[in-house]
XYZ file of N, CA and C in Angstrom:
264
model
N 1.010 -0.720 0.037
C -0.029 0.124 -0.536
C 0.605 1.225 0.036
N 1.936 1.311 0.943
C 2.771 2.078 0.949
C 2.880 2.900 -0.751
N 3.037 2.081 -1.927
C 3.522 2.766 -2.980
C 2.560 2.838 -4.061
N 1.411 3.079 -3.443
C 0.273 3.181 -4.354
C 0.180 4.788 -4.564
N 1.083 5.524 -3.895
C 0.926 7.078 -3.882
C 1.887 7.302 -5.305
N 3.392 6.410 -4.624
C 4.241 6.337 -5.619
C 3.685 6.231 -7.280
N 3.054 5.298 -7.419
C 2.575 4.673 -8.695
C 1.489 5.728 -9.288
N 0.566 6.509 -8.216
C -0.042 7.163 -8.982
C 0.924 8.289 -9.765
N 1.902 8.583 -9.088
C 2.573 9.932 -9.829
C 3.295 9.097 -10.875
N 3.790 8.024 -10.969
C 4.051 7.548 -11.877
C 3.795 7.859 -13.395
N 2.302 7.502 -12.908
C 1.603 6.958 -14.031
C 0.795 8.388 -14.027
N 0.844 8.995 -13.515
C 0.618 10.688 -14.001
C 1.553 11.677 -14.880
N 3.049 11.225 -14.604
C 3.941 11.885 -15.048
C 4.751 11.053 -15.889
N 4.680 10.229 -16.106
C 5.084 9.130 -17.120
C 4.139 8.586 -18.537
N 2.811 8.060 -18.248
C 1.927 6.909 -18.808
C 1.271 7.567 -19.203
N 0.383 8.708 -18.550
C -0.915 9.538 -19.207
C 0.155 10.280 -19.945
N 1.046 11.111 -19.993
C 1.529 11.840 -21.359
C 1.567 10.903 -22.546
N 2.126 10.349 -21.998
C 2.779 8.813 -23.457
C 1.605 8.609 -24.043
N 0.303 8.217 -23.484
C -1.382 7.831 -23.824
C -1.105 9.158 -24.851
N -1.708 10.321 -24.160
C -2.272 11.659 -24.678
C -1.263 12.524 -25.697
N -0.072 11.752 -25.983
C 0.987 12.145 -26.868
C 0.893 11.446 -28.201
N -0.334 10.820 -28.552
C -0.186 9.774 -29.248
C -0.393 10.658 -29.965
N -0.925 10.587 -31.450
C -1.894 11.042 -32.611
C -3.024 10.107 -32.672
N -4.547 10.671 -32.540
C -5.822 10.079 -32.253
C -6.593 9.412 -30.803
N -5.246 10.296 -29.790
C -5.643 9.564 -28.660
C -6.586 10.709 -27.936
N -7.600 10.649 -27.562
C -8.882 11.365 -27.528
C -9.037 11.369 -26.214
N -8.264 10.770 -25.409
C -8.378 10.955 -23.816
C -8.044 9.872 -23.016
N -6.968 9.648 -21.520
C -6.091 8.881 -21.212
C -6.868 9.155 -19.375
N -6.959 8.017 -18.539
C -7.591 8.447 -17.433
C -7.164 7.346 -16.460
N -7.045 7.240 -15.144
C -6.404 6.239 -14.209
C -7.526 6.757 -13.137
N -8.000 5.475 -12.803
C -9.226 4.942 -11.690
C -8.102 4.221 -10.406
N -8.553 4.791 -9.409
C -7.643 3.800 -8.301
C -8.445 3.435 -7.264
N -8.775 2.554 -6.825
C -9.528 2.029 -5.721
C -8.447 1.437 -4.303
N -8.674 1.550 -3.526
C -8.080 1.419 -2.253
C -8.753 0.471 -1.553
N -8.235 -0.802 -1.551
C -8.875 -1.521 -0.592
C -8.016 -2.324 0.392
N -8.407 -3.204 1.150
C -7.763 -2.900 2.857
C -6.645 -3.445 2.473
N -6.020 -4.037 1.893
C -4.240 -4.298 1.853
C -4.167 -4.254 0.227
N -4.232 -3.745 -0.516
C -3.944 -3.242 -1.812
C -4.350 -2.588 -2.068
N -3.957 -1.631 -3.301
C -4.368 -0.676 -4.223
C -4.427 -1.267 -5.607
N -5.787 -0.767 -6.250
C -5.713 -1.725 -7.531
C -5.834 -0.405 -8.463
N -5.363 -0.622 -9.272
C -5.142 0.912 -10.891
C -6.377 0.358 -11.957
N -6.852 1.493 -12.455
C -7.611 1.002 -14.177
C -7.571 1.833 -15.007
N -6.429 1.646 -15.971
C -6.307 3.154 -16.760
C -6.999 2.596 -18.168
N -7.977 3.654 -18.428
C -8.640 3.821 -19.328
C -8.583 4.605 -20.505
N -8.608 4.626 -21.654
C -7.886 5.396 -22.563
C -9.354 5.446 -23.458
N -9.215 6.142 -24.710
C -10.296 6.712 -25.516
C -9.357 7.234 -26.502
N -9.607 6.695 -27.914
C -9.029 6.240 -29.706
C -9.850 6.874 -30.345
N -9.220 7.775 -31.841
C -10.034 7.558 -32.493
C -10.299 6.827 -33.726
N -9.066 5.871 -33.871
C -8.901 4.784 -34.480
C -8.630 3.479 -33.704
N -8.602 2.641 -34.300
C -7.999 1.194 -34.121
C -6.137 1.359 -34.257
N -6.260 2.072 -35.920
C -4.730 2.144 -35.927
C -4.371 3.351 -34.830
N -4.767 3.988 -34.400
C -4.096 5.075 -33.382
C -3.668 4.475 -31.693
N -4.402 2.991 -31.495
C -4.478 2.346 -30.884
C -3.159 1.482 -31.412
N -2.856 0.877 -32.281
C -1.724 0.374 -32.773
C -0.185 1.307 -33.050
N -0.471 2.277 -33.022
C 0.871 3.542 -32.935
C 1.182 3.441 -31.253
N 0.340 3.300 -30.537
C 0.802 3.396 -29.087
C 0.990 2.353 -28.730
N 0.608 1.159 -29.023
C 0.158 -0.396 -28.573
C 1.567 -1.532 -28.971
N 1.460 -1.143 -30.510
C 2.226 -1.832 -31.095
C 0.900 -2.628 -31.890
N 1.895 -3.893 -32.896
C 1.003 -4.103 -33.828
C -0.619 -5.038 -33.035
N -0.043 -5.644 -32.132
C -1.260 -6.573 -31.745
C -1.419 -5.899 -30.702
N -2.968 -5.191 -30.877
C -3.263 -4.420 -29.487
C -3.994 -4.659 -28.830
N -4.338 -5.974 -28.693
C -4.779 -7.179 -27.690
C -3.788 -6.967 -26.094
N -2.271 -6.626 -26.694
C -1.286 -7.416 -25.664
C -1.118 -5.895 -24.513
N -1.288 -6.116 -23.451
C -0.833 -5.030 -22.173
C 0.310 -4.393 -22.742
N 0.447 -3.098 -23.185
C 1.693 -2.355 -22.728
C 1.971 -1.568 -21.359
N 3.434 -2.716 -20.762
C 3.484 -1.852 -19.466
C 5.318 -1.310 -19.630
N 5.083 -0.277 -18.756
C 6.948 -0.146 -18.684
C 7.482 -0.642 -17.731
N 9.073 -0.410 -18.145
C 9.521 -1.280 -17.116
C 9.301 -0.694 -15.820
N 8.817 0.553 -15.799
C 9.012 0.849 -13.603
C 7.756 0.161 -13.616
N 6.890 -0.478 -13.802
C 5.767 -1.270 -13.559
C 6.317 -2.627 -12.590
N 6.957 -2.876 -13.057
C 7.492 -4.239 -12.330
C 7.942 -3.711 -10.282
N 7.914 -2.343 -10.576
C 8.434 -1.904 -9.204
C 7.417 -1.700 -7.642
N 6.002 -1.644 -8.833
C 5.111 -1.460 -8.160
C 3.746 -2.869 -8.729
N 3.753 -3.463 -9.605
C 2.419 -3.759 -9.803
C 2.650 -5.607 -9.341
N 1.594 -6.167 -8.883
C 1.656 -7.571 -8.379
C 1.340 -8.619 -8.922
N 0.754 -7.973 -10.038
C 0.065 -8.819 -11.568
C 0.261 -8.062 -12.510
N -0.216 -8.750 -13.480
C 0.686 -8.034 -15.172
C -0.822 -8.901 -16.155
N -1.350 -8.356 -16.303
C -2.490 -8.460 -17.372
C -2.408 -9.111 -18.490
N -2.175 -9.779 -19.419
C -1.336 -10.122 -20.306
C -2.181 -9.201 -21.662
N -3.311 -8.878 -21.323
C -4.711 -8.183 -22.647
C -5.133 -7.467 -21.970
N -5.466 -6.675 -22.990
C -6.237 -5.432 -22.322
C -8.016 -5.886 -23.756
N -8.677 -4.885 -23.157
C -10.128 -5.345 -23.531
C -10.339 -4.148 -24.312
N -11.116 -4.040 -25.870
C -11.383 -3.168 -26.068
C -12.907 -3.083 -26.688
N -13.249 -1.404 -26.411
C -15.368 -1.498 -26.569
C -14.613 -0.573 -27.526
N -15.916 -0.571 -28.305
C -16.796 0.625 -28.937
C -17.279 1.743 -28.273
N -17.353 2.651 -28.236
C -17.825 3.884 -27.585
C -19.201 4.271 -27.972
N -20.142 4.676 -28.368
C -21.754 5.318 -28.727
C -22.069 6.233 -27.256
N -22.441 7.499 -28.218
C -23.030 8.085 -27.666
C -24.666 8.704 -28.127
């Protein structure tokens, strides 16, 4: 739990600007939930096309992208991401 604030700061200074710096990114957000013995993080990003996601994540957009620094904070590494289409 002690590293939850550190990780949030890392996401705000490194990861979110990385997402937002890619052409086609419409927004990127981090959600954090503090539990009894851990903190849970969810990153949600919005893109204008699958091609834009590929520019950010690589050819296989289903594979989760991690930063080297993540190993200092995360207890688990989800192998894949989920993509949804947004309708308003």
